[in-house]
XYZ file of C-alpha atoms in Angstrom:
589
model
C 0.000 0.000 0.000
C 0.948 3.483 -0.785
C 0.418 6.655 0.500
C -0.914 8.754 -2.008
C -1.087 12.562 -2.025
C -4.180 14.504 -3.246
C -3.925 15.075 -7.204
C -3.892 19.081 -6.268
C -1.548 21.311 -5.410
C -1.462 24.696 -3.406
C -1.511 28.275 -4.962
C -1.902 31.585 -3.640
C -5.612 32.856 -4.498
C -8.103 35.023 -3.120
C -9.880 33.202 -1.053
C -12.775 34.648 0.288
C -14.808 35.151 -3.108
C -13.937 31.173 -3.986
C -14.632 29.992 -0.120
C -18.005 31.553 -0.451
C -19.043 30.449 -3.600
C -17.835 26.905 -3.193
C -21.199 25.909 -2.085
C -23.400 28.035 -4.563
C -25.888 26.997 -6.731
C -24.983 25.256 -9.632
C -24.419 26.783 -13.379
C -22.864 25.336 -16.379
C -19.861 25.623 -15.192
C -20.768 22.947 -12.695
C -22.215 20.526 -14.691
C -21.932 17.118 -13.420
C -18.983 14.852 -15.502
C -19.441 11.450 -14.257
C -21.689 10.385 -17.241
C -18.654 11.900 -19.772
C -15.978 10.188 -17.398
C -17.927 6.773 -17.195
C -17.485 6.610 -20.780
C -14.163 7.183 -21.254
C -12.089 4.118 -22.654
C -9.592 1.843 -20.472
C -7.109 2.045 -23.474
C -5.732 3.662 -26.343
C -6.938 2.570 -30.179
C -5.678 -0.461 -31.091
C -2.801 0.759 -34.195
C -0.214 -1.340 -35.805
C 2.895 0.096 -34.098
C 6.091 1.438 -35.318
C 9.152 0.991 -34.181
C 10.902 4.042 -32.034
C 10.398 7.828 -30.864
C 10.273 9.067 -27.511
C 7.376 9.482 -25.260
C 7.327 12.513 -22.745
C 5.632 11.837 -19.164
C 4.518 14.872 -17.016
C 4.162 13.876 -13.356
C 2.123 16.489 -11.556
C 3.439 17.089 -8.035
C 4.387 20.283 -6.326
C 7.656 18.809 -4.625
C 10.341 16.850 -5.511
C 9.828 13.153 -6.131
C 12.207 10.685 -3.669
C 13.908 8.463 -6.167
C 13.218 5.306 -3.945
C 13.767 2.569 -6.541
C 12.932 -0.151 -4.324
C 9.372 -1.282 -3.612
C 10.560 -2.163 -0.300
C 12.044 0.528 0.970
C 9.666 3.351 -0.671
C 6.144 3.726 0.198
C 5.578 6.873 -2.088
C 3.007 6.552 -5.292
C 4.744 9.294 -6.888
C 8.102 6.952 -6.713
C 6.374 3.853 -8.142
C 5.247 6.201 -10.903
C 8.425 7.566 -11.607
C 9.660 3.666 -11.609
C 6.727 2.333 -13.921
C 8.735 1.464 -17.226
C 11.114 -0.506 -15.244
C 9.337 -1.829 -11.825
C 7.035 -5.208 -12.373
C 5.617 -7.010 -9.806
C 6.485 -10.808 -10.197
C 2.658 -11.386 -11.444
C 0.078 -10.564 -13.719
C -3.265 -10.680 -13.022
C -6.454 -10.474 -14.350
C -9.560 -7.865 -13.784
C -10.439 -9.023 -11.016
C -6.497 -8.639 -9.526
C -6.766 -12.081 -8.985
C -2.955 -13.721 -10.304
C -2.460 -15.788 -13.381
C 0.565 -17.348 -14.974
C 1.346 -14.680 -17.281
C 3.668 -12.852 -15.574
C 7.074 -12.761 -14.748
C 6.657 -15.958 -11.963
C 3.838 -18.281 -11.585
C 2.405 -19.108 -8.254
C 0.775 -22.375 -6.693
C -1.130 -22.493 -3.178
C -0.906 -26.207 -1.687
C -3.577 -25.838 1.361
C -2.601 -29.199 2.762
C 1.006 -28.519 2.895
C 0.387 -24.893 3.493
C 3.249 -23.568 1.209
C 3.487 -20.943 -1.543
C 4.961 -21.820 -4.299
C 6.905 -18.549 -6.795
C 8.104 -20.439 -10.015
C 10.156 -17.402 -11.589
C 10.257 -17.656 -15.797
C 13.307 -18.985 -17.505
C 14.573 -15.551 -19.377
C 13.100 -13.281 -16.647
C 16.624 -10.662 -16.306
C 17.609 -8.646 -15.180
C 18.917 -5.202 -16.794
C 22.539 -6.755 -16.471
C 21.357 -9.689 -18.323
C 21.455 -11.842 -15.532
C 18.638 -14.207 -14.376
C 16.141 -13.500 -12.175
C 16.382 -16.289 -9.544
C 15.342 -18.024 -5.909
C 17.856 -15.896 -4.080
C 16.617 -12.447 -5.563
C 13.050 -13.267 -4.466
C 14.418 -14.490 -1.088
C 16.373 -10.939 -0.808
C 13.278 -8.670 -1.162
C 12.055 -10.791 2.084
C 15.143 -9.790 3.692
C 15.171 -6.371 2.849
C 11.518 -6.103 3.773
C 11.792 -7.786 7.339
C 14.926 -6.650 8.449
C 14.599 -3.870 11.230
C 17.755 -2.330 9.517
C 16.195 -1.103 6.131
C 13.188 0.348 8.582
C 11.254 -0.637 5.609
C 7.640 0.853 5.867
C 5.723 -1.549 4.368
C 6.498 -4.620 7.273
C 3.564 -5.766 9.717
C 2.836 -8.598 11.388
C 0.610 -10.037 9.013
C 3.730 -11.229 6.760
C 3.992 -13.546 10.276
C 2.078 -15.835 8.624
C 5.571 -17.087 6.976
C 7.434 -19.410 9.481
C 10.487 -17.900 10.501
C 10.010 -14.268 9.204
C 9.494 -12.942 12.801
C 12.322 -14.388 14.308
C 14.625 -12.420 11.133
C 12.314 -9.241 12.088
C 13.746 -9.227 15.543
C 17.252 -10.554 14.845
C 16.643 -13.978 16.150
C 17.669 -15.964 13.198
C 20.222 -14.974 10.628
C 18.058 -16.527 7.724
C 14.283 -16.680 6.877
C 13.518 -20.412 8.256
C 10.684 -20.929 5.800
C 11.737 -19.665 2.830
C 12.958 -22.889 0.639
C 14.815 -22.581 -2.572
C 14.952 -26.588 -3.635
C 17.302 -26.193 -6.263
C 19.649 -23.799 -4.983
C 19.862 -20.107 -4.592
C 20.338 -19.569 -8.465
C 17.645 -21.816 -9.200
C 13.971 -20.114 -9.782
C 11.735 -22.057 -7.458
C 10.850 -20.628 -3.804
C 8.776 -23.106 -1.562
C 7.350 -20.596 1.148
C 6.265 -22.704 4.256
C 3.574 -20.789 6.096
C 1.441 -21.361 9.241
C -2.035 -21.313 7.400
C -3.047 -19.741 3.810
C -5.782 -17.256 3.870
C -8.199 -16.528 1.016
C -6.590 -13.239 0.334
C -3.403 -14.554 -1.182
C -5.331 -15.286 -4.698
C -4.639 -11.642 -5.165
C -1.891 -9.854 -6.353
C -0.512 -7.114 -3.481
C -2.005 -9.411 -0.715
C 0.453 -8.256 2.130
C 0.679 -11.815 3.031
C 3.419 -12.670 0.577
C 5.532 -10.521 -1.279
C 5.085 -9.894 -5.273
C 8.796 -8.121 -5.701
C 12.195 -9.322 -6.346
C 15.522 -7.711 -5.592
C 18.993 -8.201 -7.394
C 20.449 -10.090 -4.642
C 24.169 -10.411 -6.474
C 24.202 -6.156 -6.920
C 22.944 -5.302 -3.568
C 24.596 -7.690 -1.928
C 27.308 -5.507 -0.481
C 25.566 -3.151 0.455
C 24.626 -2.902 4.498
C 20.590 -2.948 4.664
C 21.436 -0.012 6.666
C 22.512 1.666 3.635
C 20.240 0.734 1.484
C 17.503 3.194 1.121
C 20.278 5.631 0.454
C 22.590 3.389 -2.002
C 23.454 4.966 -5.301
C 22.366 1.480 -6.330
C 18.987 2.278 -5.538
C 18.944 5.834 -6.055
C 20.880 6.374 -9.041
C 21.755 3.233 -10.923
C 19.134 0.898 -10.160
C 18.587 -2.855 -11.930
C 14.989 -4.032 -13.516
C 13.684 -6.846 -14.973
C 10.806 -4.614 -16.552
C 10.622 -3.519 -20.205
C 13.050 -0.089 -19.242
C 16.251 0.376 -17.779
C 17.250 3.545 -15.969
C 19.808 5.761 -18.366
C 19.950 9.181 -16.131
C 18.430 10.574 -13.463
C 18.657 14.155 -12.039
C 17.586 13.952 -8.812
C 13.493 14.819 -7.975
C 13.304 16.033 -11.071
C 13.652 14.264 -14.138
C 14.505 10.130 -15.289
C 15.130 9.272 -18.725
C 14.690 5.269 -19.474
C 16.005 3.435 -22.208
C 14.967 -0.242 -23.432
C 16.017 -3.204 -21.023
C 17.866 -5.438 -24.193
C 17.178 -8.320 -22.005
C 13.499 -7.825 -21.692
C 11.630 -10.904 -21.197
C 8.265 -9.963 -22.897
C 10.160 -9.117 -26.075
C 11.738 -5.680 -27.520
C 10.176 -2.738 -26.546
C 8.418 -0.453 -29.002
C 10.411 2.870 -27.954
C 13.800 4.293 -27.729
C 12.864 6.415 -24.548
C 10.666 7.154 -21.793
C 11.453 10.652 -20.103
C 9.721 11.121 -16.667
C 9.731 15.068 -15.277
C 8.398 16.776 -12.325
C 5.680 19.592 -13.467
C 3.762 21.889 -10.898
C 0.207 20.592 -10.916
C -0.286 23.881 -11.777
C 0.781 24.139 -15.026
C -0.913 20.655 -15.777
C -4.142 22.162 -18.188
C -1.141 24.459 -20.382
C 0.852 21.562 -20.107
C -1.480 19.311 -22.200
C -3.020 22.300 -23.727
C 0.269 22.766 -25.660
C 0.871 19.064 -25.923
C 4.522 19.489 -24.251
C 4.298 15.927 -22.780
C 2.626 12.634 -24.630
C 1.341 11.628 -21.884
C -0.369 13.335 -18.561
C -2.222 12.868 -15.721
C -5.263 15.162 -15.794
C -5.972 17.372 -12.341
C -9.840 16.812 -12.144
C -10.581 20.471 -10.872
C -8.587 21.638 -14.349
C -11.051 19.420 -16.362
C -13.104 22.004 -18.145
C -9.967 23.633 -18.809
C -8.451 20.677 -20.878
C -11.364 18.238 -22.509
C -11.790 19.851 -25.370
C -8.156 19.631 -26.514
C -7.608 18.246 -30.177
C -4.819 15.556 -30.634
C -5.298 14.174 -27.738
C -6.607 10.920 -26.211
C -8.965 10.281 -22.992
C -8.181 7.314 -20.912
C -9.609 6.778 -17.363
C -10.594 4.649 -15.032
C -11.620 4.691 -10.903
C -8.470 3.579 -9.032
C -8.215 1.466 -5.903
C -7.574 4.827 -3.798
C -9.368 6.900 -1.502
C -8.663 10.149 0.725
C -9.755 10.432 4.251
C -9.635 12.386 7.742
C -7.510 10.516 10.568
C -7.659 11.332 14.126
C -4.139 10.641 16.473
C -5.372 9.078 19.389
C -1.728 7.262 20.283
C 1.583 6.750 19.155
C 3.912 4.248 17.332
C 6.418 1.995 19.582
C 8.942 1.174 17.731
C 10.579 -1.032 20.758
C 7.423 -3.334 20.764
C 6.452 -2.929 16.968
C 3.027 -1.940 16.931
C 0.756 1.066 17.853
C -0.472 1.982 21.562
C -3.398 4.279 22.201
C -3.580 7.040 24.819
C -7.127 6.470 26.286
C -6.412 10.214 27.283
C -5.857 11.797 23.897
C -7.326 14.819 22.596
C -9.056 13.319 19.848
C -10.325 10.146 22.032
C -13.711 10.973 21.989
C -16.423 9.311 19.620
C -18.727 11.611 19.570
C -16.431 14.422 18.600
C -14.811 12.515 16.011
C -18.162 11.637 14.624
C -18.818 15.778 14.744
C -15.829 16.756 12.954
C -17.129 13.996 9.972
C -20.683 15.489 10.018
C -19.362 18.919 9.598
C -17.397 18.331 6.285
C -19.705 19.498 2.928
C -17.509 17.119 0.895
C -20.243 16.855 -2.025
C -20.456 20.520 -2.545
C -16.878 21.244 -2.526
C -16.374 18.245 -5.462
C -19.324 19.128 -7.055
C -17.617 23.073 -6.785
C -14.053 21.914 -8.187
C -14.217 18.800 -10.004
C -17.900 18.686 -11.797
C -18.475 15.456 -9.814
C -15.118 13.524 -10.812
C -14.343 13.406 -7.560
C -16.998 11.852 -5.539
C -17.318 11.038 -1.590
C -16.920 7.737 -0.217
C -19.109 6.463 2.461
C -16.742 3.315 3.632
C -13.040 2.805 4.076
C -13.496 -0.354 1.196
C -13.507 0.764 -2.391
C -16.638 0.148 -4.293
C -14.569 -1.696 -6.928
C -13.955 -4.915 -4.438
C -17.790 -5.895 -5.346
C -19.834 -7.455 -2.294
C -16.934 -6.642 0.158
C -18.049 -3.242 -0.149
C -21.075 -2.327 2.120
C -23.805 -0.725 -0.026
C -25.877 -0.063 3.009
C -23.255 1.642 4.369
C -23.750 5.638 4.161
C -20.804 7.250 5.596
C -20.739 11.034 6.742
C -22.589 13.412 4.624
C -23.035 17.363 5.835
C -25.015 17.417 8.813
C -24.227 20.517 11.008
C -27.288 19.836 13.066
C -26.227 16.278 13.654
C -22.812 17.830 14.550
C -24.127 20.151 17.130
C -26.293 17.573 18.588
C -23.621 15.345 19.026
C -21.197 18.032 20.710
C -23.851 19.185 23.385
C -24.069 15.932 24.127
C -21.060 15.401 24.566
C -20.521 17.859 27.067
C -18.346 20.441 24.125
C -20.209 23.286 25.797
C -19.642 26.826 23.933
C -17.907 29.241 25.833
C -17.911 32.556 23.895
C -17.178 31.606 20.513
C -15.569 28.259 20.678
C -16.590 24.995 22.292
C -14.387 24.091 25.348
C -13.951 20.175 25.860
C -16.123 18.103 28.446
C -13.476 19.095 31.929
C -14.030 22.782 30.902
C -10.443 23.101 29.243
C -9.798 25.271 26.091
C -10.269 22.857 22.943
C -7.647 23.792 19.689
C -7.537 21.060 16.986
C -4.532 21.268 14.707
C -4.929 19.800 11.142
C -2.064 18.789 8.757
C -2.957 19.045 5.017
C -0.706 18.479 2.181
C -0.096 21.086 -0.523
C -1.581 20.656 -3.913
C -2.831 22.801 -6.956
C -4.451 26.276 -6.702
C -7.509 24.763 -5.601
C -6.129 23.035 -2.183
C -6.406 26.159 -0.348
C -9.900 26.776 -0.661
C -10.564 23.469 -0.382
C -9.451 23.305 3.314
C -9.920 27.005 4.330
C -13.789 25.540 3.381
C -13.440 22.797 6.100
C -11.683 25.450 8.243
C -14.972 27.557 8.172
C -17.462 24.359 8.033
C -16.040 23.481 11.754
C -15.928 26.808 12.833
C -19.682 27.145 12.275
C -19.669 24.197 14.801
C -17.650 26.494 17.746
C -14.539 23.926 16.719
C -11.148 25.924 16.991
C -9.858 24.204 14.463
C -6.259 25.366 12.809
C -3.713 24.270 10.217
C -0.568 22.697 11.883
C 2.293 25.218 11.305
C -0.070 28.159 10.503
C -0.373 26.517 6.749
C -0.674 23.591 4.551
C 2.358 21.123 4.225
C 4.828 19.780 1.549
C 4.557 16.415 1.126
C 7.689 14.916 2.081
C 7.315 17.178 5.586
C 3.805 15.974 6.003
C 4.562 12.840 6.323
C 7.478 12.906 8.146
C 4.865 14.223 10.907
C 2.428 11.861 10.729
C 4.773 9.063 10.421
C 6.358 10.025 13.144
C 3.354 10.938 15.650
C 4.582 15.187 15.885
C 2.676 16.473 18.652
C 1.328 19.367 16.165
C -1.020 16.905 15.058
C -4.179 15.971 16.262
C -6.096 15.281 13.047
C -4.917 14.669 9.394
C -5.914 14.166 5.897
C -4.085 11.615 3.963
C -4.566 8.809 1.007
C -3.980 5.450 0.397
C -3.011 3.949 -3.287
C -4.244 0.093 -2.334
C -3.411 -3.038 -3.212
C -5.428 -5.497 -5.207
C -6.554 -6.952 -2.221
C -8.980 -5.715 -0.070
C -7.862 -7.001 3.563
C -7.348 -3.988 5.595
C -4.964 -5.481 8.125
C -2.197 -3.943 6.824
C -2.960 -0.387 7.199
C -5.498 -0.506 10.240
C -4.490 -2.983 12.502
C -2.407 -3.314 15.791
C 0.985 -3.817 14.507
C 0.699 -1.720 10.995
C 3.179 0.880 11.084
C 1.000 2.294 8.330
C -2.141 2.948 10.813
C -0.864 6.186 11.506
C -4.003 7.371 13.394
C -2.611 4.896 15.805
C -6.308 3.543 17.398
C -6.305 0.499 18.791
C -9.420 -2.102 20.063
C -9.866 -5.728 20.719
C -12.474 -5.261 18.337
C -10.909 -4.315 15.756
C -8.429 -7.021 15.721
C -11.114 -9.804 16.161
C -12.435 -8.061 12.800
C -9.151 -7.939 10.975
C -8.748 -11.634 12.320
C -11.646 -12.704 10.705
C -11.317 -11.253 8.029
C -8.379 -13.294 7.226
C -8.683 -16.298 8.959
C -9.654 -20.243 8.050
C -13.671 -19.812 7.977
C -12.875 -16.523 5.656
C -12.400 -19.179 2.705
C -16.243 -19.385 2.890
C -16.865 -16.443 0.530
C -20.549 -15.557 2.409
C -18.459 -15.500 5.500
C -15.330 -12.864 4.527
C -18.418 -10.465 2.921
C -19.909 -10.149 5.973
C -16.624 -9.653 8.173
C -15.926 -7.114 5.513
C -19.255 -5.505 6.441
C -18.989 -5.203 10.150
C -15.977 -4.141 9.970
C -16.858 -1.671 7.882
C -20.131 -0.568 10.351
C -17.674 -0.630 12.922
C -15.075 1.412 11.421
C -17.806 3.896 10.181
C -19.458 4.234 14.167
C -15.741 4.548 15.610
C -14.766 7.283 12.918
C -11.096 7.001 14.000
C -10.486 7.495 10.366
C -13.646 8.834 8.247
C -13.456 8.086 4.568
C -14.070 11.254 2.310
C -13.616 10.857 -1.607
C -12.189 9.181 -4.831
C -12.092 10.205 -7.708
C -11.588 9.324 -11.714
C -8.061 9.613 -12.645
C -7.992 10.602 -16.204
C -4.984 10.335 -18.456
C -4.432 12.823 -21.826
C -2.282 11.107 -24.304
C -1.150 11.628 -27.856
C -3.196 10.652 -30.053
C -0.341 8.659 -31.685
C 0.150 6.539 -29.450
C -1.165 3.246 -29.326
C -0.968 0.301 -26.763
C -1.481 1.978 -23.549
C -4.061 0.593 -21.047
C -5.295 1.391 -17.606
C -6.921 -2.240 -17.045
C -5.659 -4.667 -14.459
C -4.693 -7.451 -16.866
C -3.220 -5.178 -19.248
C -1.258 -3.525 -16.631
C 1.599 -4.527 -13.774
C 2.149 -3.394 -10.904
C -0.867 -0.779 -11.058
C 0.683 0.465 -14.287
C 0.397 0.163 -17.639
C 2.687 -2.689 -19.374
C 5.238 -0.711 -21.255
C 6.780 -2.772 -23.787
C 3.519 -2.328 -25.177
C 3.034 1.607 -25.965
C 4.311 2.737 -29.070
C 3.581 5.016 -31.984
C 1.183 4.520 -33.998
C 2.508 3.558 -38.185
């Protein structure tokens, strides 16, 4: 899972004439775009192909990307999409994300013997022409459970793998049930696991890793080291369709083909990845300076009736939301402890806060409906995991106030004071984004305000990226509330970013509840498909009642491409690793 920043960036307006017209009545210039944006294709027009030519990617963001080339060690969306023409994930899958033998490695459950078993592809190289084998899928494990790398992305539920705890915490010098039968340079890896779970059908399951890592090039490196290894950051190996040629640091990276690409030759000569302000993202593909572009949904109107160019969208497995710190991460005992005591550790005011967000008028305001609120913290795309009845919080100021008198949040003079008669300040951390950020929260701002809620930005204003998360990873006391985003896997178990010992449940709650849900969710009965949905449902009513984290939108994520180019597509079995299969994309003849 990765954390994924808002697709908007901040500028300096005036905000009191967009603030107070966010909610307005509704003109032509708000006309809804769902219908246009359900229509839009999953893939370019199919074209015979020529070979060569160089395709220009824009990457919206308003700070500089990491350069993390390791799946491991980065837990950044903008890094995996600065990786794409090089990163795969060992498996293909279909459109349901479930994995088939197409990829780079096939994979084989055995329930009775209750192993996993990764077959990598004879001709699967690396971009040093040497073979992808057991020992390089053994490696990621080690990189991704040993507490030196302080890789992001390990939790407990990777447990399930005999002997991976005892590497975690420096027990054993070797992952006990990882098996490679024919040898470290052979390309079978028997994992031998406690029990399977009906997740791991799916690609990204969190149970079992889906990356490999050139064990013979990293080798000498300490995992200490890694994450900030010129091998990593500058010179990085793939067994995807690009290799890395140059890259000037949060800026720019220019690929060239991988010559020992297992899929076959790729159509291009070059792939050149480069940091523009989200800003400039409408005049950007306005002037057609890059081939190929991520839309920013509030700059829609500004861009859809460009000629030359190519609509191709789809609804992602993301979603924003608002998270409340009731606790902190312990990085001694590996998992997240609640303070009973915390500011935020009151239902009733977290369910307040939720009621007093107008989310549907501020997307209907700035994106014509292509971003859209979300009533549960399971995306709508995971079918009947996803609780229809389930309604979320719309805009409810009356509801609010109810709930804060209540709760003994008495007003005294302007603000509300909390329950033992002490003053009440909530500080918020928001990211930066496009021109329309600002106004976006300064609305929130002034929808809580109505509710006598002192709430204020953390630092007086809203935060780069990098530095945002830097304070929510790391619990800053500037921050009782936050609004972040998740880029999911293809798997819909939410153990690895909400339960006890997920370094990535950053609001840092904790219940024996919640982990008999999570359990569940996961566990032996779980392979009776009735049984998981309705796990997946309480836990979602339960999540939804508790509001430590209160889901608020998604949204279409529209790419403009040149109309020239052919083979790109946004659907799962055309794609790899969330993104699009790159040997593919080419110019048209």
């Amino acid at each position: 899972m990765k954390k994924m920043r808002r697709s908007i960036s901040l500028g300096i307006l005036g905000l009191s004439a967009i603030v107070l017209t966010a909610c307005g009545k509704s003109d032509n210039a708000n006309k809804d775009e769902t219908k246009t944006a359900a229509k839009f294709p999953t893939q370019t027009p199919k074209k015979a192909a020529k070979q060569g030519g160089t395709v220009k990617i824009g990457l919206g963001t308003d700070t500089p990307f990491a350069g993390i080339f390791s799946q491991e060690l980065s837990s950044d969306d903008i890094d995996s999409q600065v990786a794409a023409p090089g990163m795969e994930s060992l498996f293909d899958t279909d459109d349901q994300y479930q994995i088939n033998d197409k990829g780079p490695a096939t994979m084989k459950l055995d329930s009775k013997r209750k192993t996993i078993t990764i077959t990598v592809k004879k001709g699967v190289k690396w971009s040093d022409g040497q073979q992808v084998n057991a020992k390089d899928v053994e490696f990621a494990y080690e990189i991704l459970a040993n507490k030196a790398t302080n890789c992001p992305r390990y939790g407990s539920q990777f447990e399930i793998i005999n002997g991976l705890k005892d590497y975690h915490e420096g027990k054993a010098k070797t992952i006990s049930g990882i098996e490679m039968p024919d040898g470290e340079r052979g390309r079978k890896v028997v994992i031998h696991c406690k029990e399977l779970n009906p997740s791991m059908t799916n690609n990204g399951n969190r149970y079992f890793w889906n990356m490999a890592e050139p064990y013979h090039y990293l080798k000498d490196v300490p995992f200490k080291e890694l994450k900030s290894s010129d091998k990593i950051r500058k010179k990085p190996l793939f067994y995807g369709a690009f290799k890395v040629s140059k890259v000037v640091r949060g800026q720019s990276v220019t690929w060239v083909p991988n010559e020992y690409y297992w899929r076959g030759k790729p159509k291009l000569d070059k792939i050149v990845i480069s940091v523009v302000s989200p800003n400039s993202t409408s005049q950007a593909i306005k002037s057609h300076k890059f081939d190929v572009m991520k839309v920013v949904n509030t700059q829609w109107n500004q861009v859809k009736d460009t000629k030359k160019v190519n609509f191709v969208a789809q609804i992602p497995l993301n979603y924003h939301y608002l998270a409340f710190k009731v606790g902190k991460w312990d990085k001694k005992q590996g998992k997240n402890v609640e303070n009973p005591q915390a500011k935020m550790n009151n239902k009733s005011l977290r369910q307040a806060i939720g009621y007093g967000m107008n989310v549907d008028a501020v997307n209907k305001r700035y994106t014509k409906g292509l971003t859209f609120r979300v009533p549960t913290l399971i995306p709508e795309q995971f079918g009947d995991y996803f609780d229809k009845k389930a309604k979320g919080y719309n805009h409810n100021l009356k509801k609010a106030n109810q709930l804060l008198d209540k709760a003994g949040y008495k007003k005294k003079g302007k603000w509300r004071v909390q329950p033992n008669g002490k003053s009440l300040t909530i500080n918020l951390a928001a990211m930066s984004g496009d021109s329309t950020q600002e106004p976006i929260i300064e609305n929130y701002l002034q929808q809580w305000h109505k509710l006598g809620l002192n709430v204020k930005l953390t630092d007086g204003r809203l935060i780069e990226h990098n530095s945002f998360y830097d304070k929510v990873q790391n619990d800053d006391p500037a921050v009782d509330m936050f609004i972040g985003g998740w880029s999911m896997p293809s798997e819909p178990s939410p153990q690895t970013y909400y339960g006890e010992e997920a370094p990535f449940n950053m609001s840092r709650f904790v219940s024996d509840k919640n982990n008999q849900l999570l359990d569940e969710i996961n566990s032996q009965k779980a392979f009776d498909h009735k049984y998981r949905v309705k796990k997946f449902h309480e836990w979602q009513e339960y999540m939804n009642d508790q509001a430590y984290v209160i889901p608020i939108d998604n949204s279409y994520q529209i790419m403009a491409l040149n109309d020239k180019l052919t083979g790109y597509s946004v659907k799962p079995s055309k794609s790899n690793n969330y993104q699009p299969l790159w040997y593919q994309v080419g110019y048209a003849k």
